[in-house]
mmCIF file of C-alpha atoms in Angstrom:
data_model
loop_
_atom_site.group_PDB
_atom_site.id
_atom_site.type_symbol
_atom_site.label_atom_id
_atom_site.label_comp_id
_atom_site.label_asym_id
_atom_site.label_seq_id
_atom_site.Cartn_x
_atom_site.Cartn_y
_atom_site.Cartn_z
ATOM 1 C CA MET A 18 -51.774 -6.841 16.527
ATOM 2 C CA PHE A 19 -49.909 -7.124 13.221
ATOM 3 C CA VAL A 20 -46.329 -5.878 13.335
ATOM 4 C CA ARG A 21 -44.679 -4.987 10.037
ATOM 5 C CA HIS A 22 -40.947 -5.594 10.195
ATOM 6 C CA PRO A 23 -38.632 -3.239 8.313
ATOM 7 C CA VAL A 24 -37.908 -4.300 4.733
ATOM 8 C CA TRP A 25 -34.170 -4.435 5.388
ATOM 9 C CA LEU A 26 -34.647 -6.717 8.424
ATOM 10 C CA ARG A 27 -36.741 -9.146 6.377
ATOM 11 C CA SER A 28 -34.243 -9.159 3.523
ATOM 12 C CA VAL A 29 -31.220 -10.015 5.700
ATOM 13 C CA THR A 30 -32.952 -12.972 7.342
ATOM 14 C CA ARG A 31 -33.474 -14.955 4.146
ATOM 15 C CA PRO A 32 -31.297 -15.820 1.130
ATOM 16 C CA GLY A 33 -31.085 -12.975 -1.343
ATOM 17 C CA ALA A 34 -29.036 -10.035 -2.563
ATOM 18 C CA GLU A 35 -29.030 -8.260 0.812
ATOM 19 C CA SER A 36 -28.035 -11.309 2.862
ATOM 20 C CA PHE A 37 -25.334 -12.386 0.397
ATOM 21 C CA ALA A 38 -23.927 -8.860 0.510
ATOM 22 C CA MET A 39 -23.832 -9.116 4.310
ATOM 23 C CA VAL A 40 -21.962 -12.442 4.170
ATOM 24 C CA PHE A 41 -19.531 -10.929 1.692
ATOM 25 C CA ALA A 42 -19.034 -7.859 3.901
ATOM 26 C CA LEU A 43 -18.221 -10.039 6.941
ATOM 27 C CA GLU A 44 -15.737 -12.063 4.898
ATOM 28 C CA SER A 45 -14.162 -8.863 3.559
ATOM 29 C CA LEU A 46 -13.870 -7.421 7.065
ATOM 30 C CA SER A 47 -12.241 -10.613 8.335
ATOM 31 C CA ARG A 48 -9.639 -10.444 5.589
ATOM 32 C CA SER A 49 -9.146 -6.678 5.504
ATOM 33 C CA LEU A 50 -8.394 -6.449 9.243
ATOM 34 C CA ILE A 51 -5.172 -8.392 8.706
ATOM 35 C CA SER A 52 -4.405 -7.450 5.084
ATOM 36 C CA SER A 53 -1.988 -4.690 6.117
ATOM 37 C CA VAL A 54 -0.694 -6.624 9.128
ATOM 38 C CA ILE A 55 0.387 -9.922 7.549
ATOM 39 C CA PRO A 56 3.222 -8.361 5.466
ATOM 40 C CA ILE A 57 4.519 -6.587 8.579
ATOM 41 C CA GLN A 58 4.316 -9.787 10.628
ATOM 42 C CA LEU A 59 6.224 -11.663 7.922
ATOM 43 C CA LEU A 60 8.821 -8.880 7.800
ATOM 44 C CA ARG A 61 9.364 -9.124 11.552
ATOM 45 C CA ILE A 62 9.875 -12.884 11.478
ATOM 46 C CA PHE A 63 11.861 -13.276 8.240
ATOM 47 C CA GLY A 64 13.777 -10.025 8.438
ATOM 48 C CA ASP A 65 13.678 -8.736 4.849
ATOM 49 C CA THR A 66 11.225 -7.997 2.053
ATOM 50 C CA GLN A 67 12.738 -10.589 -0.270
ATOM 51 C CA HIS A 68 11.662 -13.432 2.034
ATOM 52 C CA VAL A 69 8.204 -11.857 2.323
ATOM 53 C CA SER A 70 7.875 -12.031 -1.468
ATOM 54 C CA VAL A 71 8.940 -15.679 -1.423
ATOM 55 C CA MET A 72 6.238 -16.478 1.131
ATOM 56 C CA TYR A 73 3.546 -14.824 -0.977
ATOM 57 C CA PHE A 74 4.861 -16.581 -4.064
ATOM 58 C CA GLY A 75 4.576 -19.959 -2.341
ATOM 59 C CA ALA A 76 1.074 -19.197 -1.083
ATOM 60 C CA SER A 77 0.011 -18.137 -4.587
ATOM 61 C CA CYS A 78 1.302 -21.421 -6.036
ATOM 62 C CA ILE A 79 -0.829 -23.352 -3.548
ATOM 63 C CA GLY A 80 -3.807 -21.124 -4.283
ATOM 64 C CA LEU A 81 -3.528 -21.860 -8.006
ATOM 65 C CA VAL A 82 -3.487 -25.629 -7.420
ATOM 66 C CA VAL A 83 -6.384 -25.500 -4.955
ATOM 67 C CA SER A 84 -8.513 -23.351 -7.261
ATOM 68 C CA LEU A 85 -8.083 -25.888 -10.060
ATOM 69 C CA PHE A 86 -9.059 -28.936 -8.004
ATOM 70 C CA LEU A 87 -11.559 -27.561 -5.496
ATOM 71 C CA PRO A 88 -14.481 -27.506 -7.988
ATOM 72 C CA LEU A 89 -14.129 -31.290 -8.182
ATOM 73 C CA LEU A 90 -14.488 -31.453 -4.388
ATOM 74 C CA VAL A 91 -17.581 -29.258 -4.473
ATOM 75 C CA GLY A 92 -19.155 -31.801 -6.821
ATOM 76 C CA ILE A 93 -18.615 -34.588 -4.264
ATOM 77 C CA ILE A 94 -18.997 -33.010 -0.808
ATOM 78 C CA PRO A 95 -22.144 -30.968 0.025
ATOM 79 C CA ARG A 96 -21.461 -27.351 -0.681
ATOM 80 C CA ARG A 97 -22.436 -26.169 2.824
ATOM 81 C CA TRP A 98 -19.630 -28.249 4.330
ATOM 82 C CA VAL A 99 -17.037 -26.996 1.859
ATOM 83 C CA TYR A 100 -18.015 -23.420 2.722
ATOM 84 C CA SER A 101 -17.952 -24.207 6.439
ATOM 85 C CA ILE A 102 -14.485 -25.729 6.126
ATOM 86 C CA GLY A 103 -13.314 -22.598 4.337
ATOM 87 C CA ALA A 104 -14.714 -20.298 7.025
ATOM 88 C CA THR A 105 -13.147 -22.470 9.734
ATOM 89 C CA LEU A 106 -9.808 -22.203 7.951
ATOM 90 C CA PHE A 107 -10.067 -18.403 8.205
ATOM 91 C CA VAL A 108 -10.326 -18.780 11.980
ATOM 92 C CA THR A 109 -7.489 -21.313 12.026
ATOM 93 C CA ALA A 110 -5.272 -19.021 9.948
ATOM 94 C CA ALA A 111 -5.874 -16.097 12.311
ATOM 95 C CA MET A 112 -4.882 -18.234 15.295
ATOM 96 C CA LEU A 113 -1.743 -19.466 13.532
ATOM 97 C CA PHE A 114 -0.703 -15.891 12.734
ATOM 98 C CA MET A 115 -0.694 -15.138 16.464
ATOM 99 C CA VAL A 116 2.305 -17.463 16.910
ATOM 100 C CA ASP A 117 5.619 -15.841 16.026
ATOM 101 C CA SER A 118 7.314 -18.693 14.173
ATOM 102 C CA GLU A 119 8.149 -19.338 10.539
ATOM 103 C CA ILE A 120 6.253 -22.639 10.437
ATOM 104 C CA SER A 121 3.151 -21.142 12.020
ATOM 105 C CA LEU A 122 3.092 -18.234 9.574
ATOM 106 C CA ALA A 123 3.552 -20.578 6.621
ATOM 107 C CA LEU A 124 0.686 -22.777 7.808
ATOM 108 C CA GLY A 125 -1.425 -19.670 8.423
ATOM 109 C CA MET A 126 -0.956 -18.485 4.835
ATOM 110 C CA LEU A 127 -1.787 -21.976 3.580
ATOM 111 C CA ALA A 128 -4.998 -22.102 5.641
ATOM 112 C CA ARG A 129 -5.969 -18.616 4.510
ATOM 113 C CA VAL A 130 -5.590 -19.276 0.798
ATOM 114 C CA VAL A 131 -7.512 -22.581 0.943
ATOM 115 C CA GLY A 132 -10.260 -20.911 2.984
ATOM 116 C CA LEU A 133 -10.479 -18.032 0.517
ATOM 117 C CA VAL A 134 -10.843 -20.286 -2.512
ATOM 118 C CA SER A 135 -13.404 -22.482 -0.714
ATOM 119 C CA THR A 136 -15.701 -19.669 0.393
ATOM 120 C CA THR A 137 -15.426 -17.745 -2.881
ATOM 121 C CA ILE A 138 -16.371 -20.680 -5.117
ATOM 122 C CA CYS A 139 -19.236 -21.819 -2.895
ATOM 123 C CA MET A 140 -20.740 -18.363 -2.405
ATOM 124 C CA ASN A 141 -20.675 -17.661 -6.146
ATOM 125 C CA LEU A 142 -22.573 -20.915 -6.696
ATOM 126 C CA TYR A 143 -25.145 -19.985 -4.050
ATOM 127 C CA ILE A 144 -25.664 -16.597 -5.691
ATOM 128 C CA LEU A 145 -26.344 -18.275 -9.030
ATOM 129 C CA ASP A 146 -28.813 -20.600 -7.275
ATOM 130 C CA TYR A 147 -30.831 -17.944 -5.461
ATOM 131 C CA ILE A 148 -30.579 -14.841 -7.658
ATOM 132 C CA ALA A 149 -31.987 -14.755 -11.174
ATOM 133 C CA ARG A 150 -29.631 -13.734 -13.947
ATOM 134 C CA LYS A 151 -31.731 -10.642 -14.709
ATOM 135 C CA ASP A 152 -31.329 -9.494 -11.084
ATOM 136 C CA LEU A 153 -27.522 -9.792 -10.973
ATOM 137 C CA SER A 154 -27.177 -6.222 -12.216
ATOM 138 C CA LYS A 155 -28.825 -5.103 -8.948
ATOM 139 C CA SER A 156 -27.222 -7.551 -6.539
ATOM 140 C CA GLU A 157 -23.589 -7.251 -7.658
ATOM 141 C CA PRO A 158 -23.234 -3.479 -7.099
ATOM 142 C CA LYS A 159 -24.757 -4.009 -3.657
ATOM 143 C CA ARG A 160 -22.036 -6.539 -2.843
ATOM 144 C CA VAL A 161 -19.428 -4.056 -4.064
ATOM 145 C CA TYR A 162 -20.529 -1.257 -1.760
ATOM 146 C CA TYR A 163 -21.120 -3.436 1.288
ATOM 147 C CA SER A 164 -17.611 -4.844 1.012
ATOM 148 C CA ALA A 165 -16.164 -1.431 0.119
ATOM 149 C CA LEU A 166 -16.910 -0.224 3.619
ATOM 150 C CA SER A 167 -15.135 -3.280 5.062
ATOM 151 C CA TRP A 168 -12.065 -2.715 2.928
ATOM 152 C CA THR A 169 -12.042 0.985 3.793
ATOM 153 C CA ILE A 170 -12.101 0.624 7.580
ATOM 154 C CA GLY A 171 -10.494 -2.821 7.935
ATOM 155 C CA PRO A 172 -6.803 -2.183 7.059
ATOM 156 C CA VAL A 173 -6.418 0.908 9.257
ATOM 157 C CA CYS A 174 -8.354 -0.676 12.156
ATOM 158 C CA GLY A 175 -6.173 -3.772 11.905
ATOM 159 C CA ALA A 176 -3.030 -1.638 11.968
ATOM 160 C CA LEU A 177 -4.286 0.278 15.014
ATOM 161 C CA LEU A 178 -5.045 -2.965 16.847
ATOM 162 C CA PHE A 179 -1.615 -4.305 15.901
ATOM 163 C CA LYS A 180 0.104 -1.166 17.167
ATOM 164 C CA TRP A 181 -1.790 -0.498 20.394
ATOM 165 C CA GLY A 182 -3.740 -3.663 21.177
ATOM 166 C CA GLY A 183 -0.932 -6.189 20.795
ATOM 167 C CA ASP A 184 0.292 -8.421 17.979
ATOM 168 C CA TRP A 185 -2.578 -10.836 18.557
ATOM 169 C CA ALA A 186 -5.422 -8.262 18.523
ATOM 170 C CA PRO A 187 -6.096 -7.866 14.757
ATOM 171 C CA PHE A 188 -5.946 -11.627 14.245
ATOM 172 C CA ALA A 189 -8.399 -12.189 17.095
ATOM 173 C CA ALA A 190 -10.771 -9.625 15.557
ATOM 174 C CA SER A 191 -10.409 -11.347 12.184
ATOM 175 C CA ALA A 192 -11.267 -14.711 13.738
ATOM 176 C CA VAL A 193 -14.383 -13.218 15.374
ATOM 177 C CA CYS A 194 -15.550 -11.816 12.024
ATOM 178 C CA ALA A 195 -14.950 -15.163 10.313
ATOM 179 C CA GLY A 196 -16.879 -16.952 13.057
ATOM 180 C CA SER A 197 -19.741 -14.464 12.703
ATOM 181 C CA MET A 198 -19.741 -15.055 8.952
ATOM 182 C CA LEU A 199 -20.027 -18.813 9.465
ATOM 183 C CA GLY A 200 -22.821 -18.397 12.027
ATOM 184 C CA TYR A 201 -24.751 -16.069 9.724
ATOM 185 C CA PHE A 202 -24.256 -18.504 6.833
ATOM 186 C CA TRP A 203 -25.879 -21.325 8.795
ATOM 187 C CA PHE A 204 -28.638 -18.980 9.975
ATOM 188 C CA LEU A 205 -29.592 -18.404 6.328
ATOM 189 C CA ARG A 206 -30.064 -22.194 5.918
ATOM 190 C CA LEU A 207 -28.325 -22.426 2.550
ATOM 191 C CA GLY A 208 -27.424 -26.059 3.052
ATOM 192 C CA LYS A 209 -29.920 -27.831 0.799
ATOM 193 C CA ASP A 210 -28.088 -27.380 -2.444
ATOM 194 C CA THR A 211 -28.111 -29.890 -5.232
ATOM 195 C CA VAL A 212 -24.989 -31.206 -6.885
ATOM 196 C CA ILE A 213 -25.217 -30.622 -10.618
ATOM 197 C CA PHE A 214 -23.499 -33.183 -12.799
ATOM 198 C CA PRO A 215 -22.620 -32.575 -16.442
ATOM 199 C CA ALA A 216 -24.871 -34.255 -18.966
ATOM 200 C CA LYS A 217 -23.530 -37.346 -20.658
ATOM 201 C CA THR A 218 -22.748 -37.054 -24.314
ATOM 202 C CA THR A 219 -21.585 -39.347 -27.045
ATOM 203 C CA ASP A 220 -20.215 -36.513 -29.142
ATOM 204 C CA THR A 221 -16.443 -36.914 -29.319
ATOM 205 C CA LYS A 222 -15.878 -33.269 -30.180
ATOM 206 C CA SER A 223 -17.930 -32.127 -27.185
ATOM 207 C CA LYS A 224 -15.940 -34.344 -24.858
ATOM 208 C CA ARG A 225 -12.717 -33.080 -26.292
ATOM 209 C CA ALA A 226 -13.877 -29.476 -25.841
ATOM 210 C CA GLN A 227 -14.209 -30.032 -22.084
ATOM 211 C CA ASN A 228 -10.497 -30.803 -21.780
ATOM 212 C CA PRO A 229 -8.867 -27.798 -20.049
ATOM 213 C CA LEU A 230 -5.810 -27.970 -22.315
ATOM 214 C CA VAL A 231 -8.033 -27.874 -25.389
ATOM 215 C CA MET A 232 -9.957 -24.886 -24.017
ATOM 216 C CA ILE A 233 -6.717 -23.025 -23.271
ATOM 217 C CA GLY A 234 -5.630 -23.615 -26.852
ATOM 218 C CA ARG A 235 -8.912 -22.290 -28.200
ATOM 219 C CA TYR A 236 -8.652 -19.283 -25.912
ATOM 220 C CA LEU A 237 -5.153 -18.418 -27.131
ATOM 221 C CA LYS A 238 -6.324 -18.465 -30.753
ATOM 222 C CA GLN A 239 -8.706 -15.538 -30.125
ATOM 223 C CA PRO A 240 -6.786 -12.202 -30.008
ATOM 224 C CA ARG A 241 -9.601 -10.244 -28.348
ATOM 225 C CA LEU A 242 -9.757 -12.728 -25.473
ATOM 226 C CA ASN A 243 -5.982 -12.546 -25.077
ATOM 227 C CA THR A 244 -6.210 -8.757 -24.883
ATOM 228 C CA ALA A 245 -8.897 -9.006 -22.197
ATOM 229 C CA TRP A 246 -6.754 -11.435 -20.150
ATOM 230 C CA ILE A 247 -3.658 -9.218 -20.323
ATOM 231 C CA LEU A 248 -5.596 -6.119 -19.264
ATOM 232 C CA ALA A 249 -7.220 -7.953 -16.341
ATOM 233 C CA PHE A 250 -3.882 -9.483 -15.305
ATOM 234 C CA CYS A 251 -2.110 -6.104 -15.231
ATOM 235 C CA ARG A 252 -4.952 -4.496 -13.263
ATOM 236 C CA ALA A 253 -4.963 -7.287 -10.685
ATOM 237 C CA SER A 254 -1.144 -7.276 -10.502
ATOM 238 C CA TRP A 255 -1.147 -3.633 -9.436
ATOM 239 C CA TRP A 256 -3.635 -4.306 -6.637
ATOM 240 C CA SER A 257 -1.638 -7.345 -5.534
ATOM 241 C CA MET A 258 1.465 -5.161 -5.291
ATOM 242 C CA PHE A 259 -0.497 -2.468 -3.450
ATOM 243 C CA PHE A 260 -1.751 -4.751 -0.687
ATOM 244 C CA ILE A 261 1.594 -6.429 -0.034
ATOM 245 C CA TYR A 262 4.227 -3.754 -0.531
ATOM 246 C CA THR A 263 2.460 -0.589 0.623
ATOM 247 C CA PRO A 264 2.531 -1.666 4.319
ATOM 248 C CA LEU A 265 6.169 -2.720 3.885
ATOM 249 C CA TYR A 266 7.000 0.652 2.331
ATOM 250 C CA ALA A 267 5.369 2.466 5.242
ATOM 251 C CA VAL A 268 7.374 0.496 7.802
ATOM 252 C CA GLU A 269 10.731 0.721 6.021
ATOM 253 C CA SER A 270 10.346 4.447 5.295
ATOM 254 C CA GLY A 271 9.575 5.217 8.936
ATOM 255 C CA LEU A 272 5.877 6.011 8.586
ATOM 256 C CA GLY A 273 4.898 3.030 10.723
ATOM 257 C CA GLU A 274 2.286 0.303 10.681
ATOM 258 C CA VAL A 275 -0.697 2.567 11.356
ATOM 259 C CA VAL A 276 0.057 4.891 8.441
ATOM 260 C CA GLY A 277 0.591 1.864 6.233
ATOM 261 C CA GLY A 278 -2.866 0.571 7.129
ATOM 262 C CA LEU A 279 -4.324 4.039 6.586
ATOM 263 C CA ILE A 280 -2.836 4.238 3.081
ATOM 264 C CA VAL A 281 -4.340 0.866 2.192
ATOM 265 C CA SER A 282 -7.724 1.945 3.564
ATOM 266 C CA MET A 283 -7.671 5.232 1.673
ATOM 267 C CA GLY A 284 -6.709 3.429 -1.526
ATOM 268 C CA ASN A 285 -9.710 1.129 -1.156
ATOM 269 C CA ALA A 286 -11.957 4.100 -0.395
ATOM 270 C CA CYS A 287 -11.417 5.243 -3.974
ATOM 271 C CA LEU A 288 -14.022 2.631 -4.895
ATOM 272 C CA PHE A 289 -16.720 5.049 -3.779
ATOM 273 C CA PHE A 290 -15.895 7.142 -6.873
ATOM 274 C CA LEU A 291 -17.141 4.316 -9.103
ATOM 275 C CA PRO A 292 -20.564 5.901 -9.863
ATOM 276 C CA LEU A 293 -18.749 8.990 -11.171
ATOM 277 C CA TRP A 294 -16.238 6.913 -13.139
ATOM 278 C CA VAL A 295 -19.033 4.881 -14.746
ATOM 279 C CA LYS A 296 -20.660 8.072 -16.068
ATOM 280 C CA ILE A 297 -17.338 9.169 -17.562
ATOM 281 C CA VAL A 298 -16.796 5.747 -19.157
ATOM 282 C CA ARG A 299 -20.179 5.940 -20.845
ATOM 283 C CA ARG A 300 -19.110 9.211 -22.442
ATOM 284 C CA ILE A 301 -15.544 8.472 -23.553
ATOM 285 C CA GLY A 302 -15.555 4.660 -23.853
ATOM 286 C CA ALA A 303 -13.450 1.878 -22.366
ATOM 287 C CA ARG A 304 -10.344 2.394 -24.504
ATOM 288 C CA LYS A 305 -9.743 6.035 -23.525
ATOM 289 C CA THR A 306 -10.607 5.232 -19.911
ATOM 290 C CA LEU A 307 -8.035 2.466 -19.674
ATOM 291 C CA ILE A 308 -5.337 4.528 -21.381
ATOM 292 C CA ILE A 309 -5.888 7.452 -18.990
ATOM 293 C CA ALA A 310 -6.258 5.262 -15.896
ATOM 294 C CA PHE A 311 -3.185 3.111 -16.514
ATOM 295 C CA PHE A 312 -1.140 6.211 -17.400
ATOM 296 C CA ILE A 313 -2.143 7.945 -14.149
ATOM 297 C CA SER A 314 -1.322 4.797 -12.207
ATOM 298 C CA GLY A 315 2.018 4.495 -13.993
ATOM 299 C CA VAL A 316 2.973 8.061 -13.110
ATOM 300 C CA GLY A 317 1.971 7.755 -9.462
ATOM 301 C CA THR A 318 3.557 4.340 -8.917
ATOM 302 C CA SER A 319 6.843 5.250 -10.652
ATOM 303 C CA LEU A 320 7.224 8.497 -8.702
ATOM 304 C CA VAL A 321 7.345 6.510 -5.447
ATOM 305 C CA PHE A 322 10.818 5.384 -6.523
ATOM 306 C CA PHE A 323 12.011 8.983 -6.873
ATOM 307 C CA ALA A 324 10.472 10.099 -3.560
ATOM 308 C CA ASN A 325 13.316 8.459 -1.651
ATOM 309 C CA GLY A 326 13.661 10.239 1.688
ATOM 310 C CA TYR A 327 10.238 11.868 1.428
ATOM 311 C CA ALA A 328 7.984 9.141 2.779
ATOM 312 C CA PHE A 329 4.746 11.128 2.968
ATOM 313 C CA LEU A 330 5.244 12.314 -0.594
ATOM 314 C CA GLY A 331 5.700 8.703 -1.659
ATOM 315 C CA ALA A 332 2.488 7.779 0.152
ATOM 316 C CA GLY A 333 0.701 10.534 -1.750
ATOM 317 C CA PHE A 334 1.976 9.162 -5.040
ATOM 318 C CA ILE A 335 0.665 5.694 -4.088
ATOM 319 C CA LEU A 336 -2.794 7.117 -3.398
ATOM 320 C CA PHE A 337 -2.697 9.027 -6.680
ATOM 321 C CA ALA A 338 -1.977 5.743 -8.455
ATOM 322 C CA ALA A 339 -4.809 4.025 -6.546
ATOM 323 C CA LEU A 340 -7.192 6.739 -7.710
ATOM 324 C CA GLY A 341 -6.182 5.992 -11.289
ATOM 325 C CA MET A 342 -6.721 2.278 -10.781
ATOM 326 C CA SER A 343 -10.172 2.906 -9.344
ATOM 327 C CA PHE A 344 -10.996 4.820 -12.538
ATOM 328 C CA GLN A 345 -10.218 1.836 -14.750
ATOM 329 C CA ASP A 346 -12.024 -0.474 -12.312
ATOM 330 C CA ALA A 347 -15.233 1.022 -13.729
ATOM 331 C CA ILE A 348 -14.465 -1.084 -16.825
ATOM 332 C CA GLY A 349 -14.033 -4.295 -14.857
ATOM 333 C CA ASN A 350 -14.080 -7.339 -17.135
ATOM 334 C CA LEU A 351 -16.114 -5.680 -19.887
ATOM 335 C CA PRO A 352 -13.472 -6.397 -22.615
ATOM 336 C CA PHE A 353 -13.837 -10.112 -21.932
ATOM 337 C CA MET A 354 -17.626 -10.006 -21.720
ATOM 338 C CA ALA A 355 -17.793 -8.243 -25.085
ATOM 339 C CA ALA A 356 -15.345 -10.632 -26.773
ATOM 340 C CA VAL A 357 -16.411 -14.087 -25.565
ATOM 341 C CA ARG A 358 -18.725 -16.150 -27.754
ATOM 342 C CA PRO A 359 -22.031 -17.062 -26.055
ATOM 343 C CA LYS A 360 -21.638 -20.799 -26.677
ATOM 344 C CA GLU A 361 -18.159 -20.786 -25.106
ATOM 345 C CA ARG A 362 -18.829 -18.658 -22.038
ATOM 346 C CA PRO A 363 -18.483 -21.356 -19.324
ATOM 347 C CA GLU A 364 -15.233 -22.789 -20.745
ATOM 348 C CA MET A 365 -13.656 -19.452 -21.699
ATOM 349 C CA THR A 366 -14.600 -17.929 -18.331
ATOM 350 C CA SER A 367 -12.689 -20.671 -16.497
ATOM 351 C CA VAL A 368 -9.604 -19.928 -18.599
ATOM 352 C CA PHE A 369 -9.999 -16.152 -18.257
ATOM 353 C CA SER A 370 -10.284 -16.430 -14.455
ATOM 354 C CA THR A 371 -6.696 -17.683 -14.251
ATOM 355 C CA TYR A 372 -5.575 -14.049 -14.422
ATOM 356 C CA ARG A 373 -6.370 -13.724 -10.699
ATOM 357 C CA ASP A 374 -4.003 -16.505 -9.669
ATOM 358 C CA ALA A 375 -1.382 -15.379 -12.184
ATOM 359 C CA SER A 376 -1.514 -11.802 -10.844
ATOM 360 C CA GLU A 377 -0.532 -13.060 -7.400
ATOM 361 C CA LEU A 378 1.947 -15.685 -8.557
ATOM 362 C CA ILE A 379 4.006 -13.930 -11.246
ATOM 363 C CA PRO A 380 4.611 -10.518 -9.590
ATOM 364 C CA SER A 381 5.559 -12.124 -6.257
ATOM 365 C CA GLY A 382 8.083 -14.354 -8.026
ATOM 366 C CA ILE A 383 9.584 -11.447 -9.984
ATOM 367 C CA PHE A 384 9.774 -9.201 -6.924
ATOM 368 C CA ALA A 385 11.380 -11.975 -4.875
ATOM 369 C CA ILE A 386 14.223 -12.045 -7.423
ATOM 370 C CA LEU A 387 14.338 -8.254 -7.763
ATOM 371 C CA LEU A 388 14.611 -7.633 -4.015
ATOM 372 C CA ARG A 389 17.695 -9.817 -3.744
ATOM 373 C CA SER A 390 19.708 -7.026 -5.385
ATOM 374 C CA TYR A 391 17.626 -3.848 -5.132
ATOM 375 C CA GLU A 392 15.690 -1.866 -2.550
ATOM 376 C CA LEU A 393 11.943 -2.014 -1.967
ATOM 377 C CA SER A 394 11.301 1.139 -4.016
ATOM 378 C CA SER A 395 12.364 -0.763 -7.137
ATOM 379 C CA VAL A 396 9.101 -2.725 -6.878
ATOM 380 C CA PHE A 397 7.135 0.486 -7.477
ATOM 381 C CA LEU A 398 9.352 1.520 -10.394
ATOM 382 C CA VAL A 399 8.915 -1.831 -12.159
ATOM 383 C CA THR A 400 5.157 -1.850 -11.518
ATOM 384 C CA GLY A 401 4.851 1.716 -12.799
ATOM 385 C CA GLY A 402 6.720 0.773 -15.950
ATOM 386 C CA LEU A 403 4.270 -2.080 -16.501
ATOM 387 C CA MET A 404 1.372 0.366 -16.200
ATOM 388 C CA PHE A 405 2.856 2.561 -18.955
ATOM 389 C CA VAL A 406 3.218 -0.463 -21.220
ATOM 390 C CA VAL A 407 -0.351 -1.631 -20.657
ATOM 391 C CA ALA A 408 -1.631 1.927 -21.229
ATOM 392 C CA GLY A 409 -0.270 1.676 -24.757
ATOM 393 C CA PHE A 410 -1.544 -1.876 -25.079
ATOM 394 C CA SER A 411 -5.083 -0.667 -24.252
ATOM 395 C CA ARG A 412 -5.221 0.940 -27.704
ATOM 396 C CA LYS A 413 -6.054 -2.513 -29.068
ATOM 397 C CA LEU A 414 -9.617 -2.186 -27.734
ATOM 398 C CA HIS A 415 -12.432 -1.020 -29.990
ATOM 399 C CA PRO A 416 -13.029 2.745 -29.530
ATOM 400 C CA ARG A 417 -16.791 2.307 -29.061
ATOM 401 C CA LEU A 418 -16.495 -0.356 -26.357
ATOM 402 C CA GLY A 419 -18.161 0.786 -23.142
ATOM 403 C CA LYS A 420 -19.891 3.868 -24.510
ATOM 404 C CA ASP A 421 -23.419 4.222 -23.124
ATOM 405 C CA ARG A 422 -23.501 0.584 -22.003
ATOM 406 C CA VAL A 423 -21.250 -0.256 -19.097
ATOM 407 C CA ALA A 424 -22.866 -3.387 -17.684
ATOM 408 C CA PRO A 425 -23.263 -3.361 -13.868
ATOM 409 C CA GLN A 426 -22.080 -6.986 -13.885
ATOM 410 C CA ALA A 427 -18.704 -5.747 -15.116
ATOM 411 C CA LEU A 428 -18.018 -3.876 -11.890
ATOM 412 C CA PRO A 429 -15.314 -5.623 -9.844
ATOM 413 C CA GLU A 430 -15.894 -7.298 -6.493
ATOM 414 C CA ILE A 431 -13.833 -5.627 -3.777
ATOM 415 C CA GLY A 432 -13.502 -8.799 -1.774
ATOM 416 C CA SER A 433 -12.499 -10.892 -4.683
ATOM 417 C CA VAL A 434 -9.060 -12.716 -5.129
ATOM 418 C CA GLU A 435 -8.057 -10.217 -7.810
ATOM 419 C CA LYS A 436 -7.769 -7.231 -5.428
ATOM 420 C CA ASN A 437 -6.860 -8.918 -2.230
ATOM 421 C CA PRO A 438 -3.907 -11.273 -2.227
ATOM 422 C CA VAL A 439 -3.560 -14.129 0.241
#
């Protein structure tokens, strides 16, 4: 007797959009479970928010170096092993976070950032191998919504486990999710990848163009690309601040760890408004959308500073700002995609992608200095001020950009480095 298996069951047992979305969801759940817990754990061990910022700054520095050199490693070691090492480092990091010592936490953050870069680079390469370019517009939104659920339930569940299950509980759950991700990865049998080497050329100009310093120089000479980088950097900087300092704000204001995790979860849940935001963008364009979204975020984030003594009101302002940021997330990286020249896409994309590392590195360094003299609420005031500045800066975009043609590929990835700091 012939048995017809459900379509979904067949699609998750072989490489494709559905299975890659599942891998991404497991990775997002592993990270989101401890995203609101790590800042609190660091605060308990180091004692103040300034030292927490220093730790994130150091981890971001390492992440930047690793992201620059890891592609060279992927070209030498089989990709399946690089991914497996990254997934194993997620498990190792979770175990290190269970130990209450400064050295263990530092090593845990190091393992986490290296694991994140490893799995992200390898999975993106696998997606390009198995999914045709014309099908990316269908597969990428699927990854967004699969991971959105993880980032909605993960932070609050991690905070609940941390509060009532013991300090080790959320990290153990994170390790289980990372182990499940690795097992599912090997079940999909993605190991037989081919290492692609660049073609040899005798053209001196072509060789010179591959030099990263040369490509950075060419990038800086194009104003539209610079505008796209600044907009992406400011967007990612807000989310970096949100994930690190919202749990700290909840603890220091007396709301507690669970409420802090709930705020982070609710902020991520705003992603489910994206279909509505996309329709609005197609009507009013990218420029007006960014101006409105950054202005809303600036108002909400700045008002946290003035809600001193009214913690729940401050939490409401944070969520209001997150709603504004989700509105401009409907634009994604469309300004860059519209500005880059087709023949320079690979090189310019590598330069443009540095905004993710910069958004974790620069704000953490500034806040580490700021918190030496001022209270935690000053972080929200400074970030809100930046949002007002970038709202005005958004006027540089062309008024017709985004109208009636918001590419699905431009939608952001919830589990990506830009929204979720190490």
